[in-house]
């Protein structure tokens, strides 16, 4: 798109990681990324993204500031509420919406998160022009945040919408069934070759090195157009 002279706006929805506490799996994720605190982790991620945007020549990019699913605390319905703060500092699973990989990659949006759909859609609406084409995640990896963004985008009925095949999840055997189901409801619209410049930008996300290595070997990218949108996304 940049090579074709198109105006590009990149909007990243989930760009906040909270201030703590974290459950144990989130802590391992942060430490494994080379950071010793959430603050440092967020700083690393922002710096990597800004370097990548500069490398690609993208000048218009926005962060919506919603909290990443792995770090979202449970705000309602907790038992022993007065002890919830203390319990969460010890990483008690019940204090978090998605406390492990099984929950994070389940595609089952917690009831507390239902309110995010209209809020995210409204935020996007404020940033989009009527003739913009919207690109978003297909959601084949069942990552909660990808599924939420996918559904938020699908609320836009008058825009052209294209969905990228989520990587590295599309490579993983456990998501093969999801991939086949997704492809049955979408049709391939664009098959795009990766440019050396994009590979250089990918490598700047060093804190996600395992994902970057997987992405780098994928020679082409796939973008899909939805055939029949039978899912109710009005909530």
CSV table of N, CA and C in Angstrom, one decimal, residues 22-154:
chain,number,residue,atom,x,y,z
A,22,UNK,N,0.1,-8.7,38.5
A,22,UNK,CA,0.0,-9.6,37.4
A,22,UNK,C,-0.2,-11.0,37.9
A,23,UNK,N,-0.9,-11.9,37.1
A,23,UNK,CA,-0.9,-13.3,37.5
A,23,UNK,C,0.5,-13.9,37.0
A,24,UNK,N,0.7,-15.1,37.5
A,24,UNK,CA,2.0,-15.7,37.3
A,24,UNK,C,2.4,-15.9,35.8
A,25,UNK,N,1.5,-16.2,35.0
A,25,UNK,CA,1.8,-16.4,33.6
A,25,UNK,C,2.1,-15.1,32.9
A,26,UNK,N,1.5,-14.0,33.3
A,26,UNK,CA,1.8,-12.7,32.7
A,26,UNK,C,3.2,-12.3,33.2
A,27,UNK,N,3.6,-12.6,34.4
A,27,UNK,CA,4.9,-12.3,34.9
A,27,UNK,C,6.0,-13.0,34.1
A,28,UNK,N,5.7,-14.3,33.8
A,28,UNK,CA,6.7,-15.1,33.0
A,28,UNK,C,6.8,-14.5,31.6
A,29,UNK,N,5.7,-14.0,31.1
A,29,UNK,CA,5.7,-13.4,29.8
A,29,UNK,C,6.6,-12.1,29.8
A,30,UNK,N,6.4,-11.3,30.8
A,30,UNK,CA,7.1,-10.0,30.9
A,30,UNK,C,8.6,-10.3,31.1
A,31,UNK,N,8.9,-11.2,32.0
A,31,UNK,CA,10.3,-11.5,32.3
A,31,UNK,C,11.0,-12.1,31.0
A,32,UNK,N,10.2,-13.0,30.3
A,32,UNK,CA,10.8,-13.6,29.1
A,32,UNK,C,11.0,-12.7,28.0
A,33,UNK,N,10.4,-11.5,28.1
A,33,UNK,CA,10.6,-10.5,27.0
A,33,UNK,C,11.8,-9.6,27.4
A,34,UNK,N,12.4,-9.8,28.5
A,34,UNK,CA,13.6,-9.1,28.8
A,34,UNK,C,13.3,-7.9,29.7
A,35,UNK,N,12.2,-7.8,30.4
A,35,UNK,CA,11.8,-6.7,31.2
A,35,UNK,C,11.6,-7.2,32.7
A,36,UNK,N,11.9,-6.4,33.6
A,36,UNK,CA,11.7,-6.8,35.0
A,36,UNK,C,10.5,-6.1,35.7
A,37,UNK,N,9.8,-5.3,34.9
A,37,UNK,CA,8.6,-4.6,35.4
A,37,UNK,C,7.6,-4.3,34.2
A,38,UNK,N,6.3,-4.1,34.5
A,38,UNK,CA,5.4,-3.8,33.5
A,38,UNK,C,5.8,-2.5,32.8
A,39,UNK,N,6.2,-1.5,33.6
A,39,UNK,CA,6.6,-0.2,33.1
A,39,UNK,C,7.7,-0.4,32.0
A,40,UNK,N,8.7,-1.2,32.3
A,40,UNK,CA,9.8,-1.4,31.4
A,40,UNK,C,9.3,-2.2,30.2
A,41,UNK,N,8.4,-3.1,30.4
A,41,UNK,CA,7.9,-3.9,29.3
A,41,UNK,C,7.1,-3.1,28.3
A,42,UNK,N,6.3,-2.2,28.8
A,42,UNK,CA,5.5,-1.3,28.0
A,42,UNK,C,6.4,-0.3,27.2
A,43,UNK,N,7.4,0.2,27.9
A,43,UNK,CA,8.4,1.1,27.2
A,43,UNK,C,9.1,0.4,26.1
A,44,UNK,N,9.5,-0.9,26.3
A,44,UNK,CA,10.2,-1.7,25.3
A,44,UNK,C,9.3,-1.9,24.1
A,45,UNK,N,8.0,-2.2,24.3
A,45,UNK,CA,7.1,-2.5,23.3
A,45,UNK,C,6.8,-1.2,22.4
A,46,UNK,N,6.6,-0.1,23.1
A,46,UNK,CA,6.4,1.2,22.4
A,46,UNK,C,7.6,1.6,21.6
A,47,UNK,N,8.8,1.4,22.1
A,47,UNK,CA,10.0,1.8,21.4
A,47,UNK,C,10.2,0.9,20.2
A,48,UNK,N,9.9,-0.4,20.3
A,48,UNK,CA,10.0,-1.3,19.2
A,48,UNK,C,9.0,-0.9,18.1
A,49,UNK,N,7.8,-0.6,18.5
A,49,UNK,CA,6.8,-0.2,17.5
A,49,UNK,C,7.1,1.1,16.8
A,50,UNK,N,7.6,2.1,17.5
A,50,UNK,CA,7.9,3.3,16.9
A,50,UNK,C,9.1,3.2,15.9
A,51,UNK,N,10.1,2.4,16.3
A,51,UNK,CA,11.2,2.1,15.4
A,51,UNK,C,10.7,1.4,14.1
A,52,UNK,N,9.8,0.5,14.3
A,52,UNK,CA,9.2,-0.2,13.1
A,52,UNK,C,8.5,0.7,12.2
A,53,UNK,N,7.7,1.6,12.8
A,53,UNK,CA,6.9,2.6,12.0
A,53,UNK,C,7.9,3.5,11.2
A,54,UNK,N,8.9,3.9,11.9
A,54,UNK,CA,9.9,4.8,11.2
A,54,UNK,C,10.6,4.0,10.1
A,55,UNK,N,10.9,2.8,10.3
A,55,UNK,CA,11.6,2.0,9.3
A,55,UNK,C,10.7,1.8,8.0
A,56,UNK,N,9.4,1.7,8.3
A,56,UNK,CA,8.4,1.5,7.2
A,56,UNK,C,8.0,2.8,6.5
A,57,UNK,N,8.3,3.9,7.2
A,57,UNK,CA,7.9,5.2,6.7
A,57,UNK,C,6.4,5.5,7.0
A,58,UNK,N,5.8,4.9,8.0
A,58,UNK,CA,4.4,5.2,8.4
A,58,UNK,C,4.5,6.3,9.4
A,59,UNK,N,3.8,7.5,9.1
A,59,UNK,CA,3.9,8.6,9.9
A,59,UNK,C,2.6,8.7,10.8
A,60,UNK,N,1.5,8.2,10.4
A,60,UNK,CA,0.2,8.3,11.1
A,60,UNK,C,-0.1,6.9,11.8
A,61,UNK,N,0.3,6.9,13.1
A,61,UNK,CA,-0.1,5.7,13.8
A,61,UNK,C,-0.6,6.1,15.2
A,62,UNK,N,-1.6,5.4,15.7
A,62,UNK,CA,-2.3,5.7,16.9
A,62,UNK,C,-2.3,4.5,17.9
A,63,UNK,N,-2.3,4.9,19.2
A,63,UNK,CA,-2.5,3.8,20.2
A,63,UNK,C,-3.8,4.2,21.0
A,64,UNK,N,-4.7,3.2,21.0
A,64,UNK,CA,-6.0,3.5,21.7
A,64,UNK,C,-5.9,3.3,23.2
A,65,UNK,N,-4.9,2.6,23.7
A,65,UNK,CA,-4.7,2.5,25.1
A,65,UNK,C,-5.5,1.5,25.9
A,66,UNK,N,-6.2,0.6,25.2
A,66,UNK,CA,-6.9,-0.5,26.0
A,66,UNK,C,-5.9,-1.5,26.5
A,67,UNK,N,-6.3,-2.1,27.7
A,67,UNK,CA,-5.3,-3.0,28.3
A,67,UNK,C,-5.3,-4.4,27.7
A,68,UNK,N,-4.1,-4.9,27.4
A,68,UNK,CA,-3.9,-6.2,26.9
A,68,UNK,C,-4.6,-7.3,27.7
A,69,UNK,N,-5.2,-8.3,27.0
A,69,UNK,CA,-6.1,-9.3,27.7
A,69,UNK,C,-5.3,-10.0,28.8
A,70,UNK,N,-4.1,-10.3,28.6
A,70,UNK,CA,-3.3,-11.1,29.6
A,70,UNK,C,-3.1,-10.3,30.9
A,71,UNK,N,-3.4,-9.0,30.9
A,71,UNK,CA,-3.1,-8.1,32.0
A,71,UNK,C,-4.4,-7.5,32.6
A,72,UNK,N,-5.6,-7.9,32.0
A,72,UNK,CA,-6.8,-7.3,32.5
A,72,UNK,C,-7.3,-7.9,33.8
A,73,UNK,N,-7.5,-7.1,34.8
A,73,UNK,CA,-8.0,-7.6,36.1
A,73,UNK,C,-9.5,-7.8,36.0
A,74,UNK,N,-10.0,-8.7,36.9
A,74,UNK,CA,-11.5,-8.8,37.0
A,74,UNK,C,-12.0,-7.7,37.9
A,75,UNK,N,-13.0,-6.9,37.4
A,75,UNK,CA,-13.5,-5.8,38.2
A,75,UNK,C,-14.7,-6.0,38.9
A,76,UNK,N,-15.5,-7.0,38.5
A,76,UNK,CA,-16.8,-7.2,39.2
A,76,UNK,C,-17.0,-8.7,39.5
A,77,UNK,N,-17.9,-8.9,40.5
A,77,UNK,CA,-18.3,-10.2,40.8
A,77,UNK,C,-17.3,-11.1,41.6
A,78,UNK,N,-16.3,-10.5,42.1
A,78,UNK,CA,-15.3,-11.2,42.9
A,78,UNK,C,-15.7,-11.4,44.3
A,79,UNK,N,-15.5,-12.7,44.8
A,79,UNK,CA,-15.8,-12.9,46.2
A,79,UNK,C,-14.8,-12.3,47.1
A,80,UNK,N,-15.2,-12.0,48.3
A,80,UNK,CA,-14.2,-11.5,49.3
A,80,UNK,C,-13.5,-10.2,48.7
A,81,UNK,N,-14.4,-9.3,48.2
A,81,UNK,CA,-13.8,-8.1,47.5
A,81,UNK,C,-12.7,-7.4,48.3
A,82,UNK,N,-12.9,-7.3,49.6
A,82,UNK,CA,-11.9,-6.5,50.3
A,82,UNK,C,-10.5,-7.2,50.3
A,83,UNK,N,-10.5,-8.5,50.0
A,83,UNK,CA,-9.2,-9.2,49.9
A,83,UNK,C,-8.7,-9.3,48.5
A,84,UNK,N,-9.5,-8.8,47.5
A,84,UNK,CA,-9.2,-9.0,46.1
A,84,UNK,C,-7.8,-8.4,45.8
A,85,UNK,N,-7.6,-7.2,46.2
A,85,UNK,CA,-6.3,-6.5,45.9
A,85,UNK,C,-5.1,-7.3,46.4
A,86,UNK,N,-5.2,-7.8,47.6
A,86,UNK,CA,-4.1,-8.6,48.2
A,86,UNK,C,-3.9,-9.9,47.4
A,87,UNK,N,-5.1,-10.5,47.1
A,87,UNK,CA,-5.0,-11.8,46.4
A,87,UNK,C,-4.5,-11.7,45.0
A,88,UNK,N,-4.8,-10.6,44.3
A,88,UNK,CA,-4.3,-10.4,43.0
A,88,UNK,C,-2.8,-10.2,43.0
A,89,UNK,N,-2.3,-9.5,44.0
A,89,UNK,CA,-0.8,-9.4,44.1
A,89,UNK,C,-0.1,-10.7,44.2
A,90,UNK,N,-0.8,-11.7,44.7
A,90,UNK,CA,-0.2,-13.1,44.8
A,90,UNK,C,-0.5,-13.9,43.6
A,91,UNK,N,-1.2,-13.2,42.6
A,91,UNK,CA,-1.4,-13.9,41.3
A,91,UNK,C,-2.6,-14.8,41.3
A,92,UNK,N,-3.5,-14.7,42.2
A,92,UNK,CA,-4.7,-15.6,42.3
A,92,UNK,C,-5.5,-15.5,41.0
A,93,UNK,N,-5.7,-16.6,40.3
A,93,UNK,CA,-6.3,-16.6,39.0
A,93,UNK,C,-7.6,-16.0,38.9
A,94,UNK,N,-8.4,-16.2,39.9
A,94,UNK,CA,-9.8,-15.6,39.9
A,94,UNK,C,-9.9,-14.1,39.8
A,95,UNK,N,-8.8,-13.4,40.1
A,95,UNK,CA,-8.7,-12.0,40.0
A,95,UNK,C,-8.5,-11.4,38.6
A,96,UNK,N,-8.3,-12.3,37.7
A,96,UNK,CA,-8.0,-11.9,36.3
A,96,UNK,C,-8.9,-12.5,35.3
A,97,UNK,N,-9.2,-11.8,34.2
A,97,UNK,CA,-10.1,-12.3,33.2
A,97,UNK,C,-9.5,-13.5,32.4
A,98,UNK,N,-8.2,-13.4,32.1
A,98,UNK,CA,-7.6,-14.4,31.3
A,98,UNK,C,-6.2,-14.8,31.9
A,99,UNK,N,-6.3,-15.7,32.9
A,99,UNK,CA,-5.1,-15.9,33.7
A,99,UNK,C,-4.1,-16.9,33.1
A,100,UNK,N,-4.4,-17.5,32.0
A,100,UNK,CA,-3.5,-18.5,31.4
A,100,UNK,C,-3.7,-18.6,29.9
A,101,UNK,N,-2.9,-19.4,29.2
A,101,UNK,CA,-2.9,-19.5,27.8
A,101,UNK,C,-4.3,-20.1,27.3
A,102,UNK,N,-4.8,-21.0,28.1
A,102,UNK,CA,-6.0,-21.7,27.7
A,102,UNK,C,-7.2,-20.6,27.6
A,103,UNK,N,-7.2,-19.7,28.6
A,103,UNK,CA,-8.2,-18.7,28.6
A,103,UNK,C,-7.9,-17.6,27.5
A,104,UNK,N,-6.6,-17.3,27.3
A,104,UNK,CA,-6.2,-16.2,26.4
A,104,UNK,C,-6.5,-16.6,24.9
A,105,UNK,N,-6.4,-17.9,24.6
A,105,UNK,CA,-6.6,-18.4,23.3
A,105,UNK,C,-7.8,-19.2,23.2
A,106,UNK,N,-8.9,-18.9,23.9
A,106,UNK,CA,-10.1,-19.7,23.9
A,106,UNK,C,-11.2,-19.1,23.0
A,107,UNK,N,-11.0,-17.9,22.6
A,107,UNK,CA,-12.0,-17.1,21.8
A,107,UNK,C,-13.3,-16.8,22.6
A,108,UNK,N,-13.3,-17.3,23.9
A,108,UNK,CA,-14.5,-17.0,24.7
A,108,UNK,C,-14.3,-15.7,25.4
A,109,UNK,N,-15.0,-14.7,24.9
A,109,UNK,CA,-14.9,-13.3,25.5
A,109,UNK,C,-15.6,-13.3,26.8
A,110,UNK,N,-14.9,-12.9,27.9
A,110,UNK,CA,-15.5,-12.8,29.2
A,110,UNK,C,-16.6,-11.8,29.2
A,111,UNK,N,-17.7,-12.0,30.0
A,111,UNK,CA,-18.8,-11.1,30.0
A,111,UNK,C,-18.4,-9.7,30.3
A,112,UNK,N,-17.4,-9.5,31.1
A,112,UNK,CA,-16.9,-8.2,31.5
A,112,UNK,C,-16.4,-7.4,30.2
A,113,UNK,N,-15.9,-8.2,29.2
A,113,UNK,CA,-15.3,-7.6,28.0
A,113,UNK,C,-16.4,-7.3,27.0
A,114,UNK,N,-17.6,-7.7,27.2
A,114,UNK,CA,-18.6,-7.4,26.1
A,114,UNK,C,-18.8,-5.9,25.9
A,115,UNK,N,-18.5,-5.1,26.9
A,115,UNK,CA,-18.7,-3.7,26.8
A,115,UNK,C,-17.6,-3.1,26.0
A,116,UNK,N,-16.5,-3.8,25.7
A,116,UNK,CA,-15.4,-3.3,24.9
A,116,UNK,C,-15.8,-3.1,23.4
A,117,UNK,N,-16.7,-4.0,22.9
A,117,UNK,CA,-17.0,-3.9,21.5
A,117,UNK,C,-17.5,-2.6,21.0
A,118,UNK,N,-18.6,-2.0,21.6
A,118,UNK,CA,-19.1,-0.7,21.2
A,118,UNK,C,-18.1,0.4,21.4
A,119,UNK,N,-17.4,0.3,22.5
A,119,UNK,CA,-16.4,1.4,22.9
A,119,UNK,C,-15.3,1.4,21.8
A,120,UNK,N,-14.7,0.3,21.5
A,120,UNK,CA,-13.7,0.2,20.5
A,120,UNK,C,-14.2,0.7,19.1
A,121,UNK,N,-15.4,0.2,18.7
A,121,UNK,CA,-16.0,0.6,17.5
A,121,UNK,C,-16.1,2.1,17.4
A,122,UNK,N,-16.6,2.7,18.5
A,122,UNK,CA,-16.8,4.2,18.5
A,122,UNK,C,-15.4,4.9,18.4
A,123,UNK,N,-14.4,4.4,19.1
A,123,UNK,CA,-13.1,5.0,18.9
A,123,UNK,C,-12.6,4.9,17.5
A,124,UNK,N,-12.8,3.8,16.9
A,124,UNK,CA,-12.4,3.6,15.5
A,124,UNK,C,-13.1,4.5,14.6
A,125,UNK,N,-14.4,4.7,14.8
A,125,UNK,CA,-15.3,5.5,14.0
A,125,UNK,C,-14.8,6.9,14.0
A,126,UNK,N,-14.3,7.4,15.1
A,126,UNK,CA,-13.8,8.8,15.2
A,126,UNK,C,-12.5,9.0,14.4
A,127,UNK,N,-11.8,7.9,14.1
A,127,UNK,CA,-10.5,8.0,13.4
A,127,UNK,C,-10.6,7.6,11.9
A,128,UNK,N,-11.8,7.1,11.5
A,128,UNK,CA,-11.9,6.6,10.1
A,128,UNK,C,-12.7,7.5,9.2
A,129,UNK,N,-12.3,7.5,7.9
A,129,UNK,CA,-13.1,8.3,6.9
A,129,UNK,C,-14.1,7.3,6.3
A,130,UNK,N,-15.1,7.8,5.7
A,130,UNK,CA,-16.2,7.0,5.2
A,130,UNK,C,-15.7,6.0,4.1
A,131,UNK,N,-14.7,6.4,3.3
A,131,UNK,CA,-14.2,5.6,2.2
A,131,UNK,C,-13.0,4.8,2.6
A,132,UNK,N,-12.6,4.7,3.8
A,132,UNK,CA,-11.4,4.0,4.2
A,132,UNK,C,-11.7,2.5,4.1
A,133,UNK,N,-10.6,1.7,3.7
A,133,UNK,CA,-10.6,0.3,3.8
A,133,UNK,C,-10.0,-0.1,5.2
A,134,UNK,N,-10.7,-1.0,5.9
A,134,UNK,CA,-10.3,-1.4,7.2
A,134,UNK,C,-9.6,-2.7,7.1
A,135,UNK,N,-8.4,-2.8,7.7
A,135,UNK,CA,-7.7,-4.1,7.8
A,135,UNK,C,-7.7,-4.5,9.2
A,136,UNK,N,-8.0,-5.8,9.5
A,136,UNK,CA,-8.0,-6.3,10.9
A,136,UNK,C,-7.7,-7.7,11.0
A,137,UNK,N,-7.6,-8.3,12.2
A,137,UNK,CA,-7.2,-9.7,12.3
A,137,UNK,C,-8.4,-10.6,12.0
A,138,UNK,N,-8.0,-11.8,11.4
A,138,UNK,CA,-9.0,-12.8,11.1
A,138,UNK,C,-9.4,-13.5,12.4
A,139,UNK,N,-8.4,-13.7,13.3
A,139,UNK,CA,-8.7,-14.3,14.6
A,139,UNK,C,-8.6,-15.8,14.6
A,140,UNK,N,-7.8,-16.4,13.7
A,140,UNK,CA,-7.7,-17.8,13.7
A,140,UNK,C,-7.0,-18.4,14.9
A,141,UNK,N,-6.2,-17.6,15.6
A,141,UNK,CA,-5.6,-18.1,16.8
A,141,UNK,C,-6.4,-18.1,18.0
A,142,UNK,N,-7.6,-17.6,17.9
A,142,UNK,CA,-8.6,-17.4,19.0
A,142,UNK,C,-8.1,-16.5,20.1
A,143,UNK,N,-7.0,-15.7,19.8
A,143,UNK,CA,-6.6,-14.8,20.8
A,143,UNK,C,-7.7,-13.8,21.1
A,144,UNK,N,-8.0,-13.6,22.4
A,144,UNK,CA,-9.1,-12.8,22.8
A,144,UNK,C,-9.1,-11.4,22.2
A,145,UNK,N,-8.0,-10.7,22.2
A,145,UNK,CA,-7.9,-9.4,21.7
A,145,UNK,C,-8.1,-9.3,20.2
A,146,UNK,N,-7.6,-10.4,19.5
A,146,UNK,CA,-7.8,-10.4,18.1
A,146,UNK,C,-9.3,-10.6,17.8
A,147,UNK,N,-10.0,-11.5,18.5
A,147,UNK,CA,-11.4,-11.8,18.3
A,147,UNK,C,-12.2,-10.5,18.6
A,148,UNK,N,-11.9,-9.8,19.7
A,148,UNK,CA,-12.6,-8.6,20.0
A,148,UNK,C,-12.5,-7.5,18.9
A,149,UNK,N,-11.2,-7.3,18.4
A,149,UNK,CA,-11.0,-6.3,17.3
A,149,UNK,C,-11.7,-6.8,16.0
A,150,UNK,N,-11.7,-8.1,15.7
A,150,UNK,CA,-12.4,-8.6,14.6
A,150,UNK,C,-13.9,-8.2,14.6
A,151,UNK,N,-14.5,-8.5,15.8
A,151,UNK,CA,-15.9,-8.2,15.9
A,151,UNK,C,-16.2,-6.7,15.9
A,152,UNK,N,-15.3,-6.0,16.5
A,152,UNK,CA,-15.5,-4.5,16.5
A,152,UNK,C,-15.5,-3.9,15.1
A,153,UNK,N,-14.6,-4.5,14.3
A,153,UNK,CA,-14.5,-4.0,12.9
A,153,UNK,C,-15.7,-4.4,12.1
A,154,UNK,N,-16.2,-5.6,12.4
A,154,UNK,CA,-17.3,-6.1,11.6
A,154,UNK,C,-18.6,-5.4,11.9
